[in-house]
């Protein structure tokens, strides 16, 4: 039977609240500018902001170390930033510039950093799931104590790789946390059109993977669930599957017509906004005042302004580099 109750509350509002709020506001400021950058022609190819979904990346990453691994998806900027990626280098990669994490070759959907434990955002739906299981097996064999996290969406939960990953992770008790960000859309297909069983978490139960549903618009709830899952993985107790209910405010990608949903539905989702909810808790709890909140917003604007200046000044990679990095050295 799936235990859908939240893990024991451990989120310290005073200690973790301010940091979580600042991270979410910075990520939102960063991603909210991407559609305009795309219209200016600064981004080649597609980009997929996760505005509205910030609580998941922030709540999970605050329990990860630099040597833990994450494998992300096409909507992975927030995952990378929360894991420690520099804003300037991230935006430079999105712009296809030389100073990006992959030298401008990866673009928005293929950001990787070995030193940060970022195995890569990934344009192949569900592909990161297998990568995370491989990283978890490596950590287990090396007895490093590290864990791996696989981020994927509700659409990717239909990919066959998830079934194989669940099985291997369960029988080998691998230190991996599977995180499904259920934002209710696989591009333009609604959740109800794709999945008959409304509880995606039951798919973990079938393979013996402890599974939990969590409010993905509440950073405290995500943090508590992630803390329990990551602690269990480090202790050798194997994988956990978290299904975080969330919503993306913007379209699937830049220039999405969004004819598959109504404006009223998007506006209704704002009532659960993770930043507004945490802000209210911090102010009601006398942890934060209006002046400090304004300072956090101003700091985020300055940080993203600086990131833009860095990325815009970075040159495009030289044509000759198109033929480097195409194969791994022995």
PDB file of C-alpha atoms in Angstrom:
ATOM      1  CA  UNK A   1       0.000   0.000   0.000  1.00  0.00           C
ATOM      2  CA  UNK A   2       1.294   3.452  -0.855  1.00  0.00           C
ATOM      3  CA  UNK A   3       1.833   5.795   2.039  1.00  0.00           C
ATOM      4  CA  UNK A   4       0.642   9.115   0.644  1.00  0.00           C
ATOM      5  CA  UNK A   5       1.095  11.010   3.874  1.00  0.00           C
ATOM      6  CA  UNK A   6       3.785  13.652   4.021  1.00  0.00           C
ATOM      7  CA  UNK A   7       7.036  12.815   5.739  1.00  0.00           C
ATOM      8  CA  UNK A   8       7.530  14.097   9.280  1.00  0.00           C
ATOM      9  CA  UNK A   9       7.854  17.908   9.111  1.00  0.00           C
ATOM     10  CA  UNK A  10      11.461  19.034   9.390  1.00  0.00           C
ATOM     11  CA  UNK A  11      11.402  22.304   7.402  1.00  0.00           C
ATOM     12  CA  UNK A  12      12.815  25.045   9.616  1.00  0.00           C
ATOM     13  CA  UNK A  13      11.018  28.213   8.566  1.00  0.00           C
ATOM     14  CA  UNK A  14      13.575  30.577  10.068  1.00  0.00           C
ATOM     15  CA  UNK A  15      16.633  28.688   8.858  1.00  0.00           C
ATOM     16  CA  UNK A  16      15.457  27.396   5.484  1.00  0.00           C
ATOM     17  CA  UNK A  17      12.618  29.770   4.676  1.00  0.00           C
ATOM     18  CA  UNK A  18      14.597  32.862   3.670  1.00  0.00           C
ATOM     19  CA  UNK A  19      17.066  30.880   1.575  1.00  0.00           C
ATOM     20  CA  UNK A  20      14.309  28.961  -0.175  1.00  0.00           C
ATOM     21  CA  UNK A  21      12.402  32.152  -0.940  1.00  0.00           C
ATOM     22  CA  UNK A  22      15.467  33.912  -2.343  1.00  0.00           C
ATOM     23  CA  UNK A  23      16.303  30.918  -4.544  1.00  0.00           C
ATOM     24  CA  UNK A  24      12.774  30.614  -5.902  1.00  0.00           C
ATOM     25  CA  UNK A  25      12.524  34.341  -6.628  1.00  0.00           C
ATOM     26  CA  UNK A  26      15.880  34.301  -8.418  1.00  0.00           C
ATOM     27  CA  UNK A  27      14.919  31.281 -10.518  1.00  0.00           C
ATOM     28  CA  UNK A  28      11.606  32.883 -11.440  1.00  0.00           C
ATOM     29  CA  UNK A  29      13.285  36.161 -12.381  1.00  0.00           C
ATOM     30  CA  UNK A  30      15.739  34.202 -14.542  1.00  0.00           C
ATOM     31  CA  UNK A  31      13.173  32.047 -16.310  1.00  0.00           C
ATOM     32  CA  UNK A  32      10.529  34.751 -16.714  1.00  0.00           C
ATOM     33  CA  UNK A  33      12.907  36.648 -18.998  1.00  0.00           C
ATOM     34  CA  UNK A  34      13.529  33.740 -21.365  1.00  0.00           C
ATOM     35  CA  UNK A  35      10.468  34.209 -23.616  1.00  0.00           C
ATOM     36  CA  UNK A  36      11.520  37.811 -24.289  1.00  0.00           C
ATOM     37  CA  UNK A  37      15.092  36.715 -24.993  1.00  0.00           C
ATOM     38  CA  UNK A  38      13.733  34.155 -27.447  1.00  0.00           C
ATOM     39  CA  UNK A  39      11.714  36.835 -29.259  1.00  0.00           C
ATOM     40  CA  UNK A  40      14.875  38.945 -29.514  1.00  0.00           C
ATOM     41  CA  UNK A  41      16.573  36.090 -31.316  1.00  0.00           C
ATOM     42  CA  UNK A  42      19.051  35.497 -28.504  1.00  0.00           C
ATOM     43  CA  UNK A  43      18.008  31.869 -28.095  1.00  0.00           C
ATOM     44  CA  UNK A  44      18.341  29.451 -30.968  1.00  0.00           C
ATOM     45  CA  UNK A  45      16.049  26.455 -30.737  1.00  0.00           C
ATOM     46  CA  UNK A  46      13.441  25.908 -28.068  1.00  0.00           C
ATOM     47  CA  UNK A  47      13.543  26.824 -24.418  1.00  0.00           C
ATOM     48  CA  UNK A  48      11.175  25.526 -21.779  1.00  0.00           C
ATOM     49  CA  UNK A  49      10.740  27.660 -18.633  1.00  0.00           C
ATOM     50  CA  UNK A  50       9.370  26.085 -15.464  1.00  0.00           C
ATOM     51  CA  UNK A  51       7.850  29.240 -13.990  1.00  0.00           C
ATOM     52  CA  UNK A  52       5.511  28.138 -11.193  1.00  0.00           C
ATOM     53  CA  UNK A  53       7.431  24.921 -10.506  1.00  0.00           C
ATOM     54  CA  UNK A  54      10.355  26.391  -8.535  1.00  0.00           C
ATOM     55  CA  UNK A  55       9.531  24.746  -5.198  1.00  0.00           C
ATOM     56  CA  UNK A  56      10.509  21.281  -6.404  1.00  0.00           C
ATOM     57  CA  UNK A  57      14.046  22.089  -7.538  1.00  0.00           C
ATOM     58  CA  UNK A  58      14.716  24.229  -4.472  1.00  0.00           C
ATOM     59  CA  UNK A  59      13.159  21.857  -1.953  1.00  0.00           C
ATOM     60  CA  UNK A  60      15.113  18.868  -3.254  1.00  0.00           C
ATOM     61  CA  UNK A  61      18.493  20.490  -3.872  1.00  0.00           C
ATOM     62  CA  UNK A  62      18.818  21.892  -0.359  1.00  0.00           C
ATOM     63  CA  UNK A  63      19.453  18.312   0.782  1.00  0.00           C
ATOM     64  CA  UNK A  64      22.001  17.443  -1.916  1.00  0.00           C
ATOM     65  CA  UNK A  65      25.773  17.788  -1.717  1.00  0.00           C
ATOM     66  CA  UNK A  66      28.111  18.865  -4.502  1.00  0.00           C
ATOM     67  CA  UNK A  67      29.009  15.243  -5.231  1.00  0.00           C
ATOM     68  CA  UNK A  68      25.421  14.042  -5.500  1.00  0.00           C
ATOM     69  CA  UNK A  69      24.107  13.755  -9.043  1.00  0.00           C
ATOM     70  CA  UNK A  70      21.001  14.997 -10.802  1.00  0.00           C
ATOM     71  CA  UNK A  71      19.681  14.037 -14.209  1.00  0.00           C
ATOM     72  CA  UNK A  72      17.182  16.510 -15.568  1.00  0.00           C
ATOM     73  CA  UNK A  73      14.951  16.991 -18.563  1.00  0.00           C
ATOM     74  CA  UNK A  74      14.180  19.606 -21.231  1.00  0.00           C
ATOM     75  CA  UNK A  75      12.661  21.859 -18.538  1.00  0.00           C
ATOM     76  CA  UNK A  76      15.758  21.800 -16.359  1.00  0.00           C
ATOM     77  CA  UNK A  77      17.093  25.327 -15.789  1.00  0.00           C
ATOM     78  CA  UNK A  78      15.701  25.466 -12.246  1.00  0.00           C
ATOM     79  CA  UNK A  79      17.193  22.071 -11.400  1.00  0.00           C
ATOM     80  CA  UNK A  80      20.634  23.253 -12.493  1.00  0.00           C
ATOM     81  CA  UNK A  81      20.463  26.617 -10.711  1.00  0.00           C
ATOM     82  CA  UNK A  82      19.216  25.041  -7.495  1.00  0.00           C
ATOM     83  CA  UNK A  83      22.087  22.523  -7.712  1.00  0.00           C
ATOM     84  CA  UNK A  84      24.546  25.409  -7.786  1.00  0.00           C
ATOM     85  CA  UNK A  85      24.907  26.378 -11.435  1.00  0.00           C
ATOM     86  CA  UNK A  86      26.117  29.921 -12.066  1.00  0.00           C
ATOM     87  CA  UNK A  87      23.415  32.125 -13.581  1.00  0.00           C
ATOM     88  CA  UNK A  88      25.756  33.700 -16.115  1.00  0.00           C
ATOM     89  CA  UNK A  89      27.175  30.431 -17.409  1.00  0.00           C
ATOM     90  CA  UNK A  90      23.681  28.916 -17.527  1.00  0.00           C
ATOM     91  CA  UNK A  91      22.324  31.812 -19.584  1.00  0.00           C
ATOM     92  CA  UNK A  92      25.411  31.781 -21.789  1.00  0.00           C
ATOM     93  CA  UNK A  93      24.692  28.135 -22.581  1.00  0.00           C
ATOM     94  CA  UNK A  94      21.050  28.948 -23.346  1.00  0.00           C
ATOM     95  CA  UNK A  95      22.299  31.690 -25.694  1.00  0.00           C
ATOM     96  CA  UNK A  96      24.697  29.223 -27.339  1.00  0.00           C
ATOM     97  CA  UNK A  97      27.773  31.174 -26.257  1.00  0.00           C
ATOM     98  CA  UNK A  98      31.311  29.997 -25.648  1.00  0.00           C
ATOM     99  CA  UNK A  99      31.255  30.613 -21.872  1.00  0.00           C
ATOM    100  CA  UNK A 100      28.266  28.363 -21.302  1.00  0.00           C
ATOM    101  CA  UNK A 101      28.628  25.131 -19.353  1.00  0.00           C
ATOM    102  CA  UNK A 102      28.942  23.127 -22.560  1.00  0.00           C
ATOM    103  CA  UNK A 103      30.739  25.775 -24.577  1.00  0.00           C
ATOM    104  CA  UNK A 104      27.505  26.840 -26.197  1.00  0.00           C
ATOM    105  CA  UNK A 105      27.025  23.505 -27.928  1.00  0.00           C
ATOM    106  CA  UNK A 106      24.275  22.170 -25.717  1.00  0.00           C
ATOM    107  CA  UNK A 107      21.859  25.057 -25.548  1.00  0.00           C
ATOM    108  CA  UNK A 108      18.833  25.235 -23.303  1.00  0.00           C
ATOM    109  CA  UNK A 109      18.048  21.517 -23.260  1.00  0.00           C
ATOM    110  CA  UNK A 110      21.563  20.142 -22.802  1.00  0.00           C
ATOM    111  CA  UNK A 111      23.291  21.768 -19.852  1.00  0.00           C
ATOM    112  CA  UNK A 112      25.778  19.574 -18.004  1.00  0.00           C
ATOM    113  CA  UNK A 113      28.451  20.125 -15.379  1.00  0.00           C
ATOM    114  CA  UNK A 114      30.479  17.240 -13.984  1.00  0.00           C
ATOM    115  CA  UNK A 115      31.909  19.384 -11.193  1.00  0.00           C
ATOM    116  CA  UNK A 116      28.394  20.238  -9.985  1.00  0.00           C
ATOM    117  CA  UNK A 117      27.031  16.726 -10.369  1.00  0.00           C
ATOM    118  CA  UNK A 118      24.700  17.809 -13.160  1.00  0.00           C
ATOM    119  CA  UNK A 119      24.586  14.846 -15.542  1.00  0.00           C
ATOM    120  CA  UNK A 120      22.675  16.942 -17.997  1.00  0.00           C
ATOM    121  CA  UNK A 121      19.357  18.395 -18.890  1.00  0.00           C
ATOM    122  CA  UNK A 122      18.018  16.234 -21.673  1.00  0.00           C
ATOM    123  CA  UNK A 123      15.839  16.750 -24.725  1.00  0.00           C
ATOM    124  CA  UNK A 124      15.002  13.034 -24.955  1.00  0.00           C
ATOM    125  CA  UNK A 125      11.891  12.420 -22.867  1.00  0.00           C
ATOM    126  CA  UNK A 126      12.694  10.135 -19.936  1.00  0.00           C
ATOM    127  CA  UNK A 127      16.343   9.651 -20.845  1.00  0.00           C
ATOM    128  CA  UNK A 128      17.600  11.126 -17.591  1.00  0.00           C
ATOM    129  CA  UNK A 129      15.928   8.362 -15.605  1.00  0.00           C
ATOM    130  CA  UNK A 130      18.412   5.756 -16.809  1.00  0.00           C
ATOM    131  CA  UNK A 131      21.340   8.121 -16.307  1.00  0.00           C
ATOM    132  CA  UNK A 132      20.401   8.665 -12.671  1.00  0.00           C
ATOM    133  CA  UNK A 133      20.133   4.946 -12.033  1.00  0.00           C
ATOM    134  CA  UNK A 134      23.597   4.505 -13.523  1.00  0.00           C
ATOM    135  CA  UNK A 135      24.977   7.249 -11.287  1.00  0.00           C
ATOM    136  CA  UNK A 136      23.354   5.626  -8.273  1.00  0.00           C
ATOM    137  CA  UNK A 137      24.903   2.255  -9.149  1.00  0.00           C
ATOM    138  CA  UNK A 138      28.284   3.944  -9.484  1.00  0.00           C
ATOM    139  CA  UNK A 139      27.899   5.575  -6.062  1.00  0.00           C
ATOM    140  CA  UNK A 140      26.870   2.284  -4.509  1.00  0.00           C
ATOM    141  CA  UNK A 141      29.839   0.392  -5.976  1.00  0.00           C
ATOM    142  CA  UNK A 142      32.219   3.153  -4.904  1.00  0.00           C
ATOM    143  CA  UNK A 143      30.614   3.272  -1.441  1.00  0.00           C
ATOM    144  CA  UNK A 144      30.723   7.066  -1.718  1.00  0.00           C
ATOM    145  CA  UNK A 145      27.495   7.732   0.139  1.00  0.00           C
ATOM    146  CA  UNK A 146      26.295   9.895  -2.729  1.00  0.00           C
ATOM    147  CA  UNK A 147      22.783   9.809  -4.136  1.00  0.00           C
ATOM    148  CA  UNK A 148      21.307  10.490  -7.565  1.00  0.00           C
ATOM    149  CA  UNK A 149      18.084  12.276  -8.452  1.00  0.00           C
ATOM    150  CA  UNK A 150      16.068  11.794 -11.629  1.00  0.00           C
ATOM    151  CA  UNK A 151      13.681  14.619 -12.535  1.00  0.00           C
ATOM    152  CA  UNK A 152      11.025  13.862 -15.123  1.00  0.00           C
ATOM    153  CA  UNK A 153       7.496  14.889 -15.999  1.00  0.00           C
ATOM    154  CA  UNK A 154       4.142  13.138 -15.943  1.00  0.00           C
ATOM    155  CA  UNK A 155       4.436  12.517 -19.677  1.00  0.00           C
ATOM    156  CA  UNK A 156       7.801  10.833 -19.245  1.00  0.00           C
ATOM    157  CA  UNK A 157       6.334   8.555 -16.576  1.00  0.00           C
ATOM    158  CA  UNK A 158       4.802   6.641 -19.495  1.00  0.00           C
ATOM    159  CA  UNK A 159       8.192   5.801 -20.948  1.00  0.00           C
ATOM    160  CA  UNK A 160       9.331   2.190 -20.618  1.00  0.00           C
ATOM    161  CA  UNK A 161      12.662   3.210 -19.123  1.00  0.00           C
ATOM    162  CA  UNK A 162      10.893   4.072 -15.878  1.00  0.00           C
ATOM    163  CA  UNK A 163       9.693   0.504 -15.393  1.00  0.00           C
ATOM    164  CA  UNK A 164      13.182  -0.877 -15.976  1.00  0.00           C
ATOM    165  CA  UNK A 165      14.727   1.754 -13.707  1.00  0.00           C
ATOM    166  CA  UNK A 166      12.257   1.056 -10.912  1.00  0.00           C
ATOM    167  CA  UNK A 167      12.992  -2.648 -11.057  1.00  0.00           C
ATOM    168  CA  UNK A 168      16.783  -2.381 -11.057  1.00  0.00           C
ATOM    169  CA  UNK A 169      16.801   0.309  -8.374  1.00  0.00           C
ATOM    170  CA  UNK A 170      14.532  -1.744  -6.140  1.00  0.00           C
ATOM    171  CA  UNK A 171      16.285  -5.096  -6.420  1.00  0.00           C
ATOM    172  CA  UNK A 172      19.743  -3.513  -6.040  1.00  0.00           C
ATOM    173  CA  UNK A 173      18.568  -0.979  -3.419  1.00  0.00           C
ATOM    174  CA  UNK A 174      20.206   1.838  -5.318  1.00  0.00           C
ATOM    175  CA  UNK A 175      20.521   5.322  -3.767  1.00  0.00           C
ATOM    176  CA  UNK A 176      18.286   7.057  -6.282  1.00  0.00           C
ATOM    177  CA  UNK A 177      15.281   9.325  -5.860  1.00  0.00           C
ATOM    178  CA  UNK A 178      12.797   9.417  -8.724  1.00  0.00           C
ATOM    179  CA  UNK A 179      10.931  12.728  -8.858  1.00  0.00           C
ATOM    180  CA  UNK A 180       7.954  13.107 -11.159  1.00  0.00           C
ATOM    181  CA  UNK A 181       6.986  16.757 -11.628  1.00  0.00           C
ATOM    182  CA  UNK A 182       3.331  16.348 -12.477  1.00  0.00           C
ATOM    183  CA  UNK A 183       2.444  19.671 -14.115  1.00  0.00           C
ATOM    184  CA  UNK A 184      -0.580  18.035 -15.783  1.00  0.00           C
ATOM    185  CA  UNK A 185       0.596  18.477 -19.360  1.00  0.00           C
ATOM    186  CA  UNK A 186       2.845  16.546 -21.712  1.00  0.00           C
ATOM    187  CA  UNK A 187       3.390  19.445 -24.090  1.00  0.00           C
ATOM    188  CA  UNK A 188      -0.275  19.991 -25.073  1.00  0.00           C
ATOM    189  CA  UNK A 189      -1.735  16.635 -23.998  1.00  0.00           C
ATOM    190  CA  UNK A 190      -3.528  16.759 -20.670  1.00  0.00           C
ATOM    191  CA  UNK A 191      -2.823  14.346 -17.851  1.00  0.00           C
ATOM    192  CA  UNK A 192      -6.302  12.792 -18.166  1.00  0.00           C
ATOM    193  CA  UNK A 193      -5.677  12.036 -21.842  1.00  0.00           C
ATOM    194  CA  UNK A 194      -2.450  10.207 -21.107  1.00  0.00           C
ATOM    195  CA  UNK A 195      -2.870   8.342 -17.844  1.00  0.00           C
ATOM    196  CA  UNK A 196      -5.915   6.375 -16.683  1.00  0.00           C
ATOM    197  CA  UNK A 197      -4.682   5.872 -13.126  1.00  0.00           C
ATOM    198  CA  UNK A 198      -4.661   9.342 -11.499  1.00  0.00           C
ATOM    199  CA  UNK A 199      -2.095   8.302  -8.871  1.00  0.00           C
ATOM    200  CA  UNK A 200       1.201   8.028 -10.732  1.00  0.00           C
ATOM    201  CA  UNK A 201       2.804   7.059  -7.437  1.00  0.00           C
ATOM    202  CA  UNK A 202       1.124   3.642  -7.647  1.00  0.00           C
ATOM    203  CA  UNK A 203       3.551   2.787 -10.412  1.00  0.00           C
ATOM    204  CA  UNK A 204       6.338   2.775  -7.843  1.00  0.00           C
ATOM    205  CA  UNK A 205       4.402   0.491  -5.542  1.00  0.00           C
ATOM    206  CA  UNK A 206       4.212  -2.132  -8.283  1.00  0.00           C
ATOM    207  CA  UNK A 207       8.001  -2.413  -8.290  1.00  0.00           C
ATOM    208  CA  UNK A 208       8.551  -2.244  -4.555  1.00  0.00           C
ATOM    209  CA  UNK A 209       9.716   1.377  -4.573  1.00  0.00           C
ATOM    210  CA  UNK A 210       8.365   3.391  -1.602  1.00  0.00           C
ATOM    211  CA  UNK A 211       6.221   6.115  -3.164  1.00  0.00           C
ATOM    212  CA  UNK A 212       4.755   9.360  -1.926  1.00  0.00           C
ATOM    213  CA  UNK A 213       2.584  12.153  -3.280  1.00  0.00           C
ATOM    214  CA  UNK A 214       3.651  15.658  -2.290  1.00  0.00           C
ATOM    215  CA  UNK A 215       2.363  19.177  -2.905  1.00  0.00           C
ATOM    216  CA  UNK A 216       4.888  20.453  -5.422  1.00  0.00           C
ATOM    217  CA  UNK A 217       3.738  24.043  -4.920  1.00  0.00           C
ATOM    218  CA  UNK A 218       4.821  23.981  -1.256  1.00  0.00           C
ATOM    219  CA  UNK A 219       8.582  24.130  -0.828  1.00  0.00           C
ATOM    220  CA  UNK A 220       8.350  23.026   2.802  1.00  0.00           C
ATOM    221  CA  UNK A 221       6.424  19.890   1.856  1.00  0.00           C
ATOM    222  CA  UNK A 222       8.869  19.107  -0.941  1.00  0.00           C
ATOM    223  CA  UNK A 223      11.825  19.688   1.365  1.00  0.00           C
ATOM    224  CA  UNK A 224      10.433  17.377   4.043  1.00  0.00           C
ATOM    225  CA  UNK A 225       9.727  14.590   1.565  1.00  0.00           C
ATOM    226  CA  UNK A 226      13.096  14.978  -0.144  1.00  0.00           C
ATOM    227  CA  UNK A 227      14.937  14.989   3.179  1.00  0.00           C
ATOM    228  CA  UNK A 228      13.354  11.681   4.130  1.00  0.00           C
ATOM    229  CA  UNK A 229      13.981  10.106   0.723  1.00  0.00           C
ATOM    230  CA  UNK A 230      17.600  11.249   0.475  1.00  0.00           C
ATOM    231  CA  UNK A 231      18.338  10.205   4.045  1.00  0.00           C
ATOM    232  CA  UNK A 232      16.936   6.743   3.331  1.00  0.00           C
ATOM    233  CA  UNK A 233      19.030   6.448   0.183  1.00  0.00           C
ATOM    234  CA  UNK A 234      22.236   7.449   1.987  1.00  0.00           C
ATOM    235  CA  UNK A 235      21.472   4.895   4.704  1.00  0.00           C
ATOM    236  CA  UNK A 236      21.357   2.112   2.132  1.00  0.00           C
ATOM    237  CA  UNK A 237      17.595   1.719   2.109  1.00  0.00           C
ATOM    238  CA  UNK A 238      17.254   2.082  -1.640  1.00  0.00           C
ATOM    239  CA  UNK A 239      15.119   4.225  -3.918  1.00  0.00           C
ATOM    240  CA  UNK A 240      12.105   6.425  -3.301  1.00  0.00           C
ATOM    241  CA  UNK A 241       9.558   7.743  -5.784  1.00  0.00           C
ATOM    242  CA  UNK A 242       8.120  11.216  -5.172  1.00  0.00           C
ATOM    243  CA  UNK A 243       5.276  12.569  -7.284  1.00  0.00           C
ATOM    244  CA  UNK A 244       5.081  16.343  -6.907  1.00  0.00           C
ATOM    245  CA  UNK A 245       1.864  17.980  -8.054  1.00  0.00           C
ATOM    246  CA  UNK A 246       2.648  21.300  -9.693  1.00  0.00           C
ATOM    247  CA  UNK A 247       1.747  23.579 -12.614  1.00  0.00           C
ATOM    248  CA  UNK A 248       3.659  25.565 -15.206  1.00  0.00           C
ATOM    249  CA  UNK A 249       2.382  29.092 -15.746  1.00  0.00           C
ATOM    250  CA  UNK A 250       3.952  29.584 -19.181  1.00  0.00           C
ATOM    251  CA  UNK A 251       3.495  27.564 -22.313  1.00  0.00           C
ATOM    252  CA  UNK A 252       5.367  24.377 -23.110  1.00  0.00           C
ATOM    253  CA  UNK A 253       7.966  26.522 -24.850  1.00  0.00           C
ATOM    254  CA  UNK A 254       8.346  30.002 -26.296  1.00  0.00           C
ATOM    255  CA  UNK A 255       5.566  30.918 -28.789  1.00  0.00           C
ATOM    256  CA  UNK A 256       3.275  28.170 -27.503  1.00  0.00           C
ATOM    257  CA  UNK A 257      -0.297  29.167 -28.481  1.00  0.00           C
ATOM    258  CA  UNK A 258      -1.650  27.361 -25.378  1.00  0.00           C
ATOM    259  CA  UNK A 259      -4.931  26.570 -27.098  1.00  0.00           C
ATOM    260  CA  UNK A 260      -5.118  23.384 -25.030  1.00  0.00           C
ATOM    261  CA  UNK A 261      -5.941  25.230 -21.788  1.00  0.00           C
ATOM    262  CA  UNK A 262      -7.893  28.273 -20.621  1.00  0.00           C
ATOM    263  CA  UNK A 263      -6.588  31.487 -19.129  1.00  0.00           C
ATOM    264  CA  UNK A 264      -8.896  30.859 -16.166  1.00  0.00           C
ATOM    265  CA  UNK A 265      -7.161  27.544 -15.433  1.00  0.00           C
ATOM    266  CA  UNK A 266      -3.752  29.189 -15.424  1.00  0.00           C
ATOM    267  CA  UNK A 267      -4.962  31.978 -13.177  1.00  0.00           C
ATOM    268  CA  UNK A 268      -6.490  29.445 -10.801  1.00  0.00           C
ATOM    269  CA  UNK A 269      -3.105  27.756 -10.444  1.00  0.00           C
ATOM    270  CA  UNK A 270      -1.629  31.035  -9.230  1.00  0.00           C
ATOM    271  CA  UNK A 271      -3.689  30.640  -6.066  1.00  0.00           C
ATOM    272  CA  UNK A 272      -1.216  27.906  -5.080  1.00  0.00           C
ATOM    273  CA  UNK A 273       1.864  29.895  -6.046  1.00  0.00           C
ATOM    274  CA  UNK A 274       4.904  28.588  -4.134  1.00  0.00           C
ATOM    275  CA  UNK A 275       6.561  31.985  -3.758  1.00  0.00           C
ATOM    276  CA  UNK A 276       3.419  33.721  -2.511  1.00  0.00           C
ATOM    277  CA  UNK A 277       2.697  30.886  -0.077  1.00  0.00           C
ATOM    278  CA  UNK A 278       6.155  30.900   1.452  1.00  0.00           C
ATOM    279  CA  UNK A 279       6.222  34.702   1.580  1.00  0.00           C
ATOM    280  CA  UNK A 280       2.988  34.701   3.555  1.00  0.00           C
ATOM    281  CA  UNK A 281       4.343  32.117   5.993  1.00  0.00           C
ATOM    282  CA  UNK A 282       7.526  34.099   6.531  1.00  0.00           C
ATOM    283  CA  UNK A 283       5.725  37.384   7.099  1.00  0.00           C
ATOM    284  CA  UNK A 284       3.006  35.859   9.272  1.00  0.00           C
ATOM    285  CA  UNK A 285       5.750  34.160  11.307  1.00  0.00           C
ATOM    286  CA  UNK A 286       7.667  37.435  11.717  1.00  0.00           C
ATOM    287  CA  UNK A 287      10.655  35.891   9.952  1.00  0.00           C
ATOM    288  CA  UNK A 288      10.561  38.470   7.152  1.00  0.00           C
ATOM    289  CA  UNK A 289       9.280  42.024   6.738  1.00  0.00           C
ATOM    290  CA  UNK A 290       8.284  43.978   3.653  1.00  0.00           C
ATOM    291  CA  UNK A 291      11.610  45.793   3.373  1.00  0.00           C
ATOM    292  CA  UNK A 292      13.559  42.531   3.450  1.00  0.00           C
ATOM    293  CA  UNK A 293      11.236  41.027   0.861  1.00  0.00           C
ATOM    294  CA  UNK A 294      11.821  43.983  -1.445  1.00  0.00           C
ATOM    295  CA  UNK A 295      15.569  43.562  -0.969  1.00  0.00           C
ATOM    296  CA  UNK A 296      15.340  39.885  -2.005  1.00  0.00           C
ATOM    297  CA  UNK A 297      13.503  40.889  -5.181  1.00  0.00           C
ATOM    298  CA  UNK A 298      16.035  43.603  -5.974  1.00  0.00           C
ATOM    299  CA  UNK A 299      18.927  41.198  -5.411  1.00  0.00           C
ATOM    300  CA  UNK A 300      17.331  38.736  -7.832  1.00  0.00           C
ATOM    301  CA  UNK A 301      16.921  41.404 -10.503  1.00  0.00           C
ATOM    302  CA  UNK A 302      20.556  42.483 -10.122  1.00  0.00           C
ATOM    303  CA  UNK A 303      21.777  38.882 -10.255  1.00  0.00           C
ATOM    304  CA  UNK A 304      19.907  38.180 -13.482  1.00  0.00           C
ATOM    305  CA  UNK A 305      20.953  41.528 -14.956  1.00  0.00           C
ATOM    306  CA  UNK A 306      24.569  40.497 -14.308  1.00  0.00           C
ATOM    307  CA  UNK A 307      23.937  37.079 -15.822  1.00  0.00           C
ATOM    308  CA  UNK A 308      22.529  38.687 -18.956  1.00  0.00           C
ATOM    309  CA  UNK A 309      25.508  41.035 -19.257  1.00  0.00           C
ATOM    310  CA  UNK A 310      27.892  38.082 -18.923  1.00  0.00           C
ATOM    311  CA  UNK A 311      26.037  35.917 -21.433  1.00  0.00           C
ATOM    312  CA  UNK A 312      25.492  38.683 -23.969  1.00  0.00           C
ATOM    313  CA  UNK A 313      29.191  39.603 -23.890  1.00  0.00           C
ATOM    314  CA  UNK A 314      30.287  36.014 -24.388  1.00  0.00           C
ATOM    315  CA  UNK A 315      31.241  35.251 -28.001  1.00  0.00           C
ATOM    316  CA  UNK A 316      29.815  32.415 -30.040  1.00  0.00           C
ATOM    317  CA  UNK A 317      32.049  29.343 -30.177  1.00  0.00           C
ATOM    318  CA  UNK A 318      34.490  29.193 -33.059  1.00  0.00           C
ATOM    319  CA  UNK A 319      33.292  27.243 -36.088  1.00  0.00           C
ATOM    320  CA  UNK A 320      36.172  24.811 -35.746  1.00  0.00           C
ATOM    321  CA  UNK A 321      34.983  23.663 -32.312  1.00  0.00           C
ATOM    322  CA  UNK A 322      32.007  21.974 -33.959  1.00  0.00           C
ATOM    323  CA  UNK A 323      34.317  19.029 -34.523  1.00  0.00           C
ATOM    324  CA  UNK A 324      35.573  18.761 -30.929  1.00  0.00           C
ATOM    325  CA  UNK A 325      33.899  17.071 -27.960  1.00  0.00           C
ATOM    326  CA  UNK A 326      32.057  14.684 -30.268  1.00  0.00           C
ATOM    327  CA  UNK A 327      33.550  11.572 -28.689  1.00  0.00           C
ATOM    328  CA  UNK A 328      34.857  10.682 -25.245  1.00  0.00           C
ATOM    329  CA  UNK A 329      38.547  10.209 -24.721  1.00  0.00           C
ATOM    330  CA  UNK A 330      39.755   6.750 -23.697  1.00  0.00           C
TER     331      UNK A 330
END
